[in-house]
Amino acid sequence: MASRRQPRRRSGIARAFKVLLVVALLAGGVLAAKPVWNHFNPEDPELTVRYRTQTKAEADAVRPWLEVFNTSEKPVPLSEVSLRYYFTADGDASYAFNCVEAAVGCSNLTGSVVAMDTPSEEADHYLQLGFTEKAGVLKPGANSRGLEIQLYRTDHKPVRQDGDWSFDDTKRTYQNSDRVPAYKRGALVWGKEPGGEGGEASAKPVSKAVPELPEGAFFDDFHYRGPKDTALFKHGWLVRTSKGGPGIENTWTAKGVSFPGDKETPGGQVLNLRAATDGSTAGTEQSALGTKEAKFRTGTYAARVHFTDRPTTGENGDHVNQTFFTIGGSGSKYAELDIEYMPNGGWGAPGPKADTTTWRNADEGDRVTSKTERSLAGWHTMVITVKKDSVTYSLDGKTLYRSGADYAPRAAMAVNFNTWFVDLPFTGDRAWDMKVDWFYHQSGKVLTAEQAEAAAEEFRGDGVGWFDTMPSDS
């Protein structure tokens, strides 16, 4: 299909109508006449895309800002709209994207990086963006307002944009860009695709609509550029750099938080938390990532986590703790749920072991706990399910421990992942890594590991890398 409809000759009737239309316009009937003008001028686009960027040809990430205008006379559901940003990949580098800011909400924006079937000199890949139903409807004349996107290499090397089809560093303010095509229900309605008539002529038909995202839920597959990525903060996470414990006090740093590409995971990228030391307090660094808000309580907490039994570098033997936990409240309304894996043991107990612990009052040491004494090295789906009368910890669908109603959380909690040292038993450089593929919370519902895994797979398949439909306090 051609990228733009070709003008057609107008009949005598059309020419006569044009004269009448000019009269109507001069008479002040602009708004009334425009829908009729569009009807007799089908080459007028239903949608228009405006674009701007602040990046140069070489940058740490591609950063387009986009706006979609409804230039038709009918309302347009954004869920029927998709956009394509065309670019040329640097060699065999893999790419990922995230949403930093969107007036429609980053939770309502979907995206996927696609290799073109027919590459051209100006593009061999494109980032396809779409919208969920909750993104809303564009009324005639309305626009989506800003969509701030980051497209980056998963090896975190600089990207080269010179010659890319959709890149234009002369557009520093919003301007129409026909190099960012728009599609409605899979049909091209705005812009041009690279390669012209012989190129990739249109979007593939939409096979299915993006399903409505579940309410009271939070999902993240950790597509970020690093610990200082603005999107990481916008999506509700904080990298810990504060003082205190646990472990070696005052050694928490952002240096150990990274998001490397990982071809062994379906999402292609993971959260990596590193604890490193030379055996001294001054030479120790611990890492942690947690949610900004304590807004999680009942329901299911699921994460695909990779535990390790040996350090990535250096001598083995550390009492290292690789942890997935929730925490909130204080005093009589304190709440903490821990899954702590210690391959070499800790606190006087040998390893490998996983401690599953439900806390009622940290100040008084009021807790109940259970120990799983075996290696958990490798990838696992860890699940904590919280009901009003119990907390259940499970590994790959098998129950590890269940605590009763007396220890059910009485406060909303934050979600955390961290890697830290219980103590420093010897000198010498070594580093430990814990990886997280995805995290999913569904408020008020008990999900099995299989159901959580299926949900994560479905979200990713629909181009949903992050969303947050949680109320501020659950």
Coordinates of C-alpha atoms in Angstrom, one line a residue:
M1 CA 0.0 0.0 0.0
A2 CA 1.4 3.4 -0.9
S3 CA 2.6 5.5 2.0
R4 CA 0.2 8.4 1.1
R5 CA -2.9 8.5 -1.0
Q6 CA -2.5 10.1 -4.4
P7 CA -4.5 13.3 -5.3
R8 CA -7.4 12.6 -7.7
R9 CA -9.0 14.8 -10.2
R10 CA -12.1 16.6 -9.0
S11 CA -15.2 16.5 -11.1
G12 CA -17.2 19.6 -12.0
I13 CA -19.4 19.0 -9.0
A14 CA -16.4 18.9 -6.7
R15 CA -15.1 22.2 -8.2
A16 CA -18.5 23.8 -7.7
F17 CA -18.5 22.6 -4.2
K18 CA -15.1 24.1 -3.6
V19 CA -16.4 27.5 -4.6
L20 CA -19.3 27.2 -2.2
L21 CA -16.8 26.1 0.5
V22 CA -14.7 29.2 0.0
V23 CA -17.8 31.3 0.4
A24 CA -18.6 29.4 3.6
L25 CA -15.2 30.0 5.0
L26 CA -15.3 33.7 4.2
A27 CA -18.6 33.8 5.9
G28 CA -17.1 32.5 9.2
G29 CA -18.1 28.9 8.8
V30 CA -14.6 27.5 9.2
L31 CA -15.5 24.9 11.9
A32 CA -18.7 23.8 10.2
A33 CA -17.0 23.4 6.8
K34 CA -13.9 21.5 7.8
P35 CA -15.6 18.1 8.2
V36 CA -17.1 18.5 4.7
W37 CA -13.7 19.6 3.3
N38 CA -12.1 16.4 4.8
H39 CA -14.8 14.2 3.3
F40 CA -14.1 15.6 -0.2
N41 CA -10.3 15.6 0.4
P42 CA -9.5 12.0 1.5
E43 CA -5.8 12.8 1.2
D44 CA -6.0 14.9 4.3
P45 CA -4.5 12.8 7.1
E46 CA -6.7 11.5 10.0
L47 CA -3.7 11.9 12.3
T48 CA -0.6 14.1 12.4
V49 CA 2.6 13.4 14.4
R50 CA 4.8 16.2 15.8
Y51 CA 8.4 15.5 16.9
R52 CA 11.2 17.1 18.7
T53 CA 14.6 16.0 20.2
Q54 CA 17.4 17.5 22.2
T55 CA 20.0 14.9 21.3
K56 CA 22.9 15.1 18.9
A57 CA 23.8 12.4 16.3
E58 CA 25.7 10.5 18.9
A59 CA 24.1 10.2 22.3
D60 CA 23.7 7.8 25.2
A61 CA 20.1 7.2 24.1
V62 CA 17.6 8.1 21.3
R63 CA 15.2 10.5 22.9
P64 CA 12.2 11.5 20.7
W65 CA 9.3 13.5 22.1
L66 CA 6.1 12.9 20.2
E67 CA 2.6 14.3 20.0
V68 CA -0.3 12.8 18.1
F69 CA -3.0 15.1 16.7
N70 CA -6.5 14.0 15.7
T71 CA -6.9 16.0 12.4
S72 CA -10.1 14.1 11.5
E73 CA -13.7 15.0 12.3
K74 CA -14.3 11.9 14.4
P75 CA -13.1 10.8 17.8
V76 CA -10.1 8.4 17.6
P77 CA -9.4 5.8 20.4
L78 CA -5.7 5.9 21.1
S79 CA -5.8 2.1 21.4
E80 CA -6.4 2.0 17.6
V81 CA -3.3 4.1 17.0
S82 CA 0.4 3.0 16.7
L83 CA 3.5 5.0 15.8
R84 CA 6.8 3.9 14.4
Y85 CA 10.2 5.4 15.0
Y86 CA 12.6 4.1 12.3
F87 CA 16.3 3.8 13.0
T88 CA 19.5 1.8 11.9
A89 CA 20.9 -0.5 14.5
D90 CA 24.6 -0.2 15.3
G91 CA 26.0 -3.5 14.1
D92 CA 24.4 -6.4 16.0
A93 CA 23.6 -4.4 19.1
S94 CA 20.2 -5.1 20.8
Y95 CA 17.9 -2.3 21.9
A96 CA 15.3 -1.6 24.5
F97 CA 13.1 1.3 25.3
N98 CA 11.3 2.9 28.2
C99 CA 8.8 5.7 28.8
V100 CA 10.0 8.7 30.9
E101 CA 7.0 10.9 30.7
A102 CA 3.6 10.7 29.0
A103 CA 0.5 12.8 29.5
V104 CA -1.6 9.7 28.9
G105 CA 0.5 7.9 31.6
C106 CA 3.5 5.6 30.9
S107 CA 1.4 2.7 32.2
N108 CA -0.8 3.2 29.1
L109 CA 2.0 3.2 26.5
T110 CA 3.2 -0.1 24.9
G111 CA 6.3 -0.6 22.8
S112 CA 8.5 -3.2 21.0
V113 CA 11.7 -3.0 18.9
V114 CA 11.2 -4.8 15.6
A115 CA 13.8 -5.8 12.9
M116 CA 12.4 -4.8 9.4
D117 CA 11.8 -7.6 6.9
T118 CA 13.1 -5.3 4.2
P119 CA 15.8 -3.0 5.6
S120 CA 16.9 0.2 3.8
E121 CA 19.9 2.4 4.0
E122 CA 18.1 4.7 6.4
A123 CA 16.5 2.1 8.7
D124 CA 16.6 -1.6 9.5
H125 CA 14.6 -1.5 12.8
Y126 CA 11.8 0.4 14.2
L127 CA 10.3 1.1 17.7
Q128 CA 6.6 0.5 17.5
L129 CA 4.6 2.4 20.1
G130 CA 1.0 1.7 21.0
F131 CA -1.6 2.6 23.6
T132 CA -3.9 0.7 26.0
E133 CA -7.6 1.4 26.2
K134 CA -7.1 3.5 29.3
A135 CA -5.0 6.0 27.2
G136 CA -8.4 7.4 26.2
V137 CA -9.9 8.9 23.1
L138 CA -8.7 11.9 21.1
K139 CA -11.5 14.2 20.2
P140 CA -11.4 16.0 16.8
G141 CA -8.6 18.6 17.0
A142 CA -7.2 17.2 20.3
N143 CA -3.6 15.9 20.8
S144 CA -2.1 13.3 23.0
R145 CA 0.4 15.8 24.4
G146 CA 4.0 14.8 25.0
L147 CA 5.3 11.3 24.9
E148 CA 9.0 11.2 26.1
I149 CA 10.7 8.0 25.0
Q150 CA 14.1 6.6 25.5
L151 CA 15.5 4.0 23.0
Y152 CA 18.9 2.7 23.9
R153 CA 21.4 -0.1 23.5
T154 CA 21.2 -2.8 26.1
D155 CA 25.0 -2.9 26.3
H156 CA 24.7 0.8 27.2
K157 CA 27.2 2.0 24.6
P158 CA 26.4 5.3 22.8
V159 CA 24.0 5.2 19.9
R160 CA 24.7 6.7 16.5
Q161 CA 21.7 8.4 14.9
D162 CA 23.2 10.1 11.9
G163 CA 21.2 9.0 8.8
D164 CA 18.4 7.4 10.8
W165 CA 15.1 7.8 9.0
S166 CA 13.1 9.3 11.9
F167 CA 15.9 11.3 13.6
D168 CA 16.1 15.0 13.0
D169 CA 18.2 17.1 15.3
T170 CA 17.0 20.3 13.6
K171 CA 13.6 19.9 15.3
R172 CA 14.3 21.2 18.7
T173 CA 10.7 22.3 19.2
Y174 CA 7.6 20.4 18.2
Q175 CA 7.2 20.3 14.5
N176 CA 5.3 18.0 12.1
S177 CA 7.4 15.0 11.1
D178 CA 6.3 12.7 8.3
R179 CA 9.3 10.5 9.2
V180 CA 7.4 9.2 12.2
P181 CA 4.5 7.4 10.6
A182 CA 1.2 6.9 12.4
Y183 CA -1.2 4.0 11.8
K184 CA -4.8 3.4 12.7
R185 CA -5.9 -0.2 13.0
G186 CA -2.7 -1.1 11.2
A187 CA -3.3 1.1 8.2
L188 CA -0.8 3.9 7.4
V189 CA -2.6 7.3 7.9
W190 CA 0.3 9.7 8.4
G191 CA 3.9 10.0 7.2
K192 CA 6.3 8.0 5.1
E193 CA 8.2 4.8 5.6
P194 CA 11.8 4.3 4.6
G195 CA 12.4 2.7 1.2
G196 CA 9.4 4.4 -0.6
E197 CA 7.3 2.3 -2.8
G198 CA 9.7 -0.6 -2.6
G199 CA 10.1 -0.5 1.2
E200 CA 8.0 -1.8 4.0
A201 CA 4.7 -0.3 2.9
S202 CA 2.5 -0.5 6.0
A203 CA 2.2 -1.8 9.5
K204 CA 1.3 -5.4 9.9
P205 CA -2.4 -5.8 10.8
V206 CA -3.1 -5.6 14.5
S207 CA -3.6 -9.2 15.6
K208 CA -5.2 -8.4 18.9
A209 CA -5.9 -5.4 21.1
V210 CA -3.8 -4.9 24.2
P211 CA -5.9 -6.3 27.0
E212 CA -7.0 -4.0 29.8
L213 CA -4.4 -3.9 32.5
P214 CA -5.4 -5.3 35.9
E215 CA -6.4 -2.9 38.6
G216 CA -4.4 -2.7 41.8
A217 CA -1.3 -4.1 40.2
F218 CA 2.4 -3.3 39.5
F219 CA 4.7 -4.8 37.0
D220 CA 8.3 -4.1 35.9
D221 CA 10.7 -6.0 33.6
F222 CA 13.5 -3.6 34.5
H223 CA 14.3 -2.0 31.1
Y224 CA 16.5 0.9 32.3
R225 CA 19.7 2.6 31.3
G226 CA 21.2 2.6 34.8
P227 CA 20.8 3.7 38.4
K228 CA 20.4 7.4 37.3
D229 CA 17.8 6.7 34.6
T230 CA 15.0 9.3 35.1
A231 CA 12.5 6.6 34.1
L232 CA 13.6 4.4 37.1
F233 CA 12.5 7.2 39.5
K234 CA 9.4 8.0 37.5
H235 CA 8.4 4.4 37.7
G236 CA 8.4 4.4 41.4
W237 CA 11.9 3.0 42.3
L238 CA 14.7 4.3 44.5
V239 CA 18.3 3.2 44.5
R240 CA 19.5 3.1 48.1
T241 CA 22.5 5.3 49.1
S242 CA 21.4 6.0 52.7
K243 CA 23.4 5.1 55.8
G244 CA 22.6 2.2 58.1
G245 CA 22.3 -1.5 58.0
P246 CA 21.7 -4.3 57.5
G247 CA 25.1 -5.9 56.8
I248 CA 28.2 -3.7 56.7
E249 CA 26.8 -0.4 57.8
N250 CA 27.0 2.8 55.7
T251 CA 28.2 1.0 52.6
W252 CA 25.0 1.3 50.4
T253 CA 25.9 2.7 47.0
A254 CA 24.4 3.1 43.5
K255 CA 27.6 1.6 42.0
G256 CA 26.3 -1.9 42.3
V257 CA 22.9 -1.3 40.6
S258 CA 22.9 -2.0 36.9
F259 CA 20.6 -3.2 34.1
P260 CA 22.8 -5.4 31.8
G261 CA 21.5 -7.0 28.6
D262 CA 20.9 -10.7 29.2
K263 CA 20.1 -12.9 26.1
E264 CA 19.1 -15.8 28.4
T265 CA 16.1 -14.0 29.7
P266 CA 12.9 -13.4 27.6
G267 CA 13.0 -9.7 28.4
G268 CA 16.6 -9.3 27.2
Q269 CA 17.6 -7.2 30.2
V270 CA 17.8 -7.7 34.0
L271 CA 18.3 -5.8 37.2
N272 CA 21.7 -6.7 38.7
L273 CA 22.6 -6.0 42.3
R274 CA 26.2 -6.4 43.2
A275 CA 27.9 -6.6 46.6
A276 CA 31.7 -6.2 46.4
T277 CA 34.4 -6.0 49.0
D278 CA 38.1 -6.3 49.6
G279 CA 37.5 -7.6 53.1
S280 CA 37.5 -4.2 54.8
T281 CA 34.6 -1.9 55.7
A282 CA 36.1 1.0 53.7
G283 CA 36.4 -1.3 50.7
T284 CA 32.8 -2.7 50.8
E285 CA 29.9 -1.7 48.6
Q286 CA 26.3 -3.1 49.0
S287 CA 23.4 -2.5 46.7
A288 CA 19.6 -2.2 47.0
L289 CA 16.6 -1.2 44.9
G290 CA 13.2 -0.5 46.5
T291 CA 9.9 1.1 45.7
K292 CA 9.5 4.8 46.8
E293 CA 6.1 4.2 48.3
A294 CA 4.9 1.7 50.9
K295 CA 1.6 1.0 49.2
F296 CA 1.5 -2.8 49.0
R297 CA -0.3 -5.1 51.4
T298 CA -2.5 -8.0 50.7
G299 CA -2.2 -10.0 47.5
T300 CA 0.6 -11.7 45.5
Y301 CA 4.3 -10.6 45.3
A302 CA 6.1 -12.5 42.6
A303 CA 9.6 -12.1 41.2
R304 CA 11.9 -14.1 38.9
V305 CA 15.2 -14.1 40.7
H306 CA 18.6 -15.6 40.0
F307 CA 20.6 -16.6 43.1
T308 CA 24.2 -17.5 43.1
D309 CA 26.3 -19.9 45.2
R310 CA 29.7 -18.5 44.1
P311 CA 31.1 -15.0 43.7
T312 CA 31.3 -13.6 40.2
T313 CA 34.9 -12.7 40.9
G314 CA 37.3 -13.6 43.8
E315 CA 37.4 -16.3 46.5
N316 CA 34.3 -18.0 47.8
G317 CA 33.3 -18.1 51.4
D318 CA 31.4 -14.9 52.2
H319 CA 28.3 -14.8 54.3
V320 CA 26.4 -13.0 51.6
N321 CA 22.7 -12.3 51.7
Q322 CA 20.6 -12.2 48.5
T323 CA 17.2 -10.8 49.5
F324 CA 13.7 -10.2 48.2
F325 CA 11.6 -8.6 50.9
T326 CA 8.8 -6.2 51.8
I327 CA 8.8 -3.7 54.7
G328 CA 6.6 -1.0 56.2
G329 CA 5.1 0.6 59.3
S330 CA 6.7 0.8 62.7
G331 CA 6.2 -0.2 66.3
S332 CA 3.0 -2.1 66.9
K333 CA 2.1 -1.8 63.2
Y334 CA 5.4 -2.9 61.8
A335 CA 5.4 -5.3 58.8
E336 CA 8.3 -7.2 57.1
L337 CA 8.3 -10.3 54.9
D338 CA 11.7 -11.7 54.0
I339 CA 13.1 -14.3 51.6
E340 CA 16.9 -14.3 52.3
Y341 CA 19.2 -16.7 50.5
M342 CA 22.7 -17.3 52.0
P343 CA 24.8 -19.7 50.0
N344 CA 27.5 -19.9 52.7
G345 CA 25.2 -19.4 55.6
G346 CA 25.3 -16.7 58.2
W347 CA 24.6 -15.8 61.9
G348 CA 26.2 -19.0 63.0
A349 CA 24.2 -21.3 60.7
P350 CA 25.8 -23.2 57.8
G351 CA 24.6 -22.8 54.2
P352 CA 23.3 -23.0 51.7
K353 CA 20.0 -21.9 53.2
A354 CA 17.0 -19.7 52.6
D355 CA 15.3 -18.0 55.6
T356 CA 11.7 -17.1 55.1
T357 CA 10.6 -14.8 57.9
T358 CA 7.5 -12.9 58.9
W359 CA 8.1 -10.0 61.3
R360 CA 5.5 -8.5 63.7
N361 CA 7.7 -6.1 65.7
A362 CA 11.4 -5.5 64.8
D363 CA 12.2 -3.6 68.0
E364 CA 11.2 -6.6 70.1
G365 CA 12.5 -9.2 67.7
D366 CA 9.0 -10.6 67.4
R367 CA 9.0 -12.8 64.3
V368 CA 8.4 -16.3 63.0
T369 CA 10.8 -18.0 60.6
S370 CA 11.6 -21.2 58.7
K371 CA 14.7 -22.4 57.1
T372 CA 15.1 -24.2 53.7
E373 CA 18.5 -25.9 53.7
R374 CA 19.5 -26.6 50.1
S375 CA 21.1 -24.8 47.2
L376 CA 18.9 -22.3 45.3
A377 CA 21.5 -21.4 42.7
G378 CA 19.9 -20.4 39.4
W379 CA 16.6 -18.8 38.3
H380 CA 13.5 -19.2 40.4
T381 CA 10.1 -17.7 40.6
M382 CA 9.7 -16.5 44.2
V383 CA 6.2 -15.8 45.4
I384 CA 4.9 -14.3 48.7
T385 CA 1.1 -14.4 49.0
V386 CA -0.5 -12.3 51.8
K387 CA -4.0 -12.8 53.1
K388 CA -5.6 -11.4 56.2
D389 CA -5.0 -14.6 58.1
S390 CA -1.7 -15.9 56.6
V391 CA 1.5 -15.2 54.7
T392 CA 2.8 -18.0 52.4
Y393 CA 6.3 -18.2 50.8
S394 CA 6.8 -20.4 47.8
L395 CA 9.6 -21.4 45.4
D396 CA 8.6 -22.4 41.8
G397 CA 5.1 -23.2 43.0
K398 CA 6.2 -25.3 46.0
T399 CA 5.4 -23.9 49.5
L400 CA 8.4 -23.2 51.7
Y401 CA 6.6 -21.8 54.7
R402 CA 3.3 -20.3 55.9
S403 CA 2.8 -18.0 58.9
G404 CA -0.5 -17.4 60.6
A405 CA -2.9 -14.5 61.2
D406 CA -1.0 -13.1 64.2
Y407 CA 1.8 -12.2 61.9
A408 CA -0.2 -11.0 58.9
P409 CA 1.0 -7.5 57.8
R410 CA -0.8 -4.6 59.6
A411 CA 0.7 -1.9 57.5
A412 CA 1.3 -1.1 53.8
M413 CA 4.8 -2.0 52.7
A414 CA 7.5 -1.2 50.1
V415 CA 9.1 -3.8 47.9
N416 CA 12.9 -4.3 48.0
F417 CA 15.7 -6.3 46.5
N418 CA 19.2 -6.2 47.8
T419 CA 22.6 -8.0 48.1
W420 CA 24.7 -7.5 51.2
F421 CA 27.3 -9.0 53.5
V422 CA 26.4 -10.4 56.9
D423 CA 30.1 -10.0 57.9
L424 CA 33.6 -9.9 56.4
P425 CA 35.4 -13.1 57.3
F426 CA 38.5 -12.7 55.2
T427 CA 40.5 -10.2 53.0
G428 CA 40.8 -10.1 49.2
D429 CA 38.7 -8.7 46.4
R430 CA 35.5 -10.4 45.5
A431 CA 32.0 -9.6 44.1
W432 CA 28.6 -11.2 44.3
D433 CA 25.7 -10.7 41.8
M434 CA 22.0 -11.2 42.2
K435 CA 19.7 -10.8 39.2
V436 CA 16.0 -10.0 38.9
D437 CA 14.2 -10.6 35.6
W438 CA 10.8 -9.1 36.6
F439 CA 8.6 -8.2 39.5
Y440 CA 4.8 -8.4 39.6
H441 CA 2.3 -7.5 42.4
Q442 CA -1.4 -8.1 42.2
S443 CA -3.3 -6.6 45.1
G444 CA -6.0 -8.6 46.9
K445 CA -5.5 -11.8 44.8
V446 CA -3.7 -15.0 45.4
L447 CA -1.8 -16.1 42.3
T448 CA 0.3 -19.3 41.8
A449 CA 3.8 -19.1 40.4
E450 CA 2.5 -20.4 37.1
Q451 CA -0.2 -17.7 37.0
A452 CA 2.3 -15.0 37.8
E453 CA 4.7 -16.3 35.1
A454 CA 1.9 -16.4 32.5
A455 CA 0.9 -12.8 33.4
A456 CA 4.5 -11.6 33.0
E457 CA 4.8 -13.4 29.7
E458 CA 1.5 -11.9 28.5
F459 CA 2.5 -8.3 29.5
R460 CA 5.8 -8.6 27.7
G461 CA 4.1 -10.1 24.6
D462 CA 1.8 -7.1 24.5
G463 CA 4.8 -4.7 24.7
V464 CA 4.0 -3.8 28.3
G465 CA 7.3 -3.4 30.2
W466 CA 6.0 -1.4 33.2
F467 CA 2.7 -0.3 34.6
D468 CA 1.4 0.8 37.9
T469 CA -2.4 0.7 38.6
M470 CA -2.0 0.7 42.4
P471 CA -3.7 3.3 44.5
S472 CA -1.3 5.3 46.7
D473 CA -2.1 3.3 49.8
S474 CA -3.4 -0.3 49.5

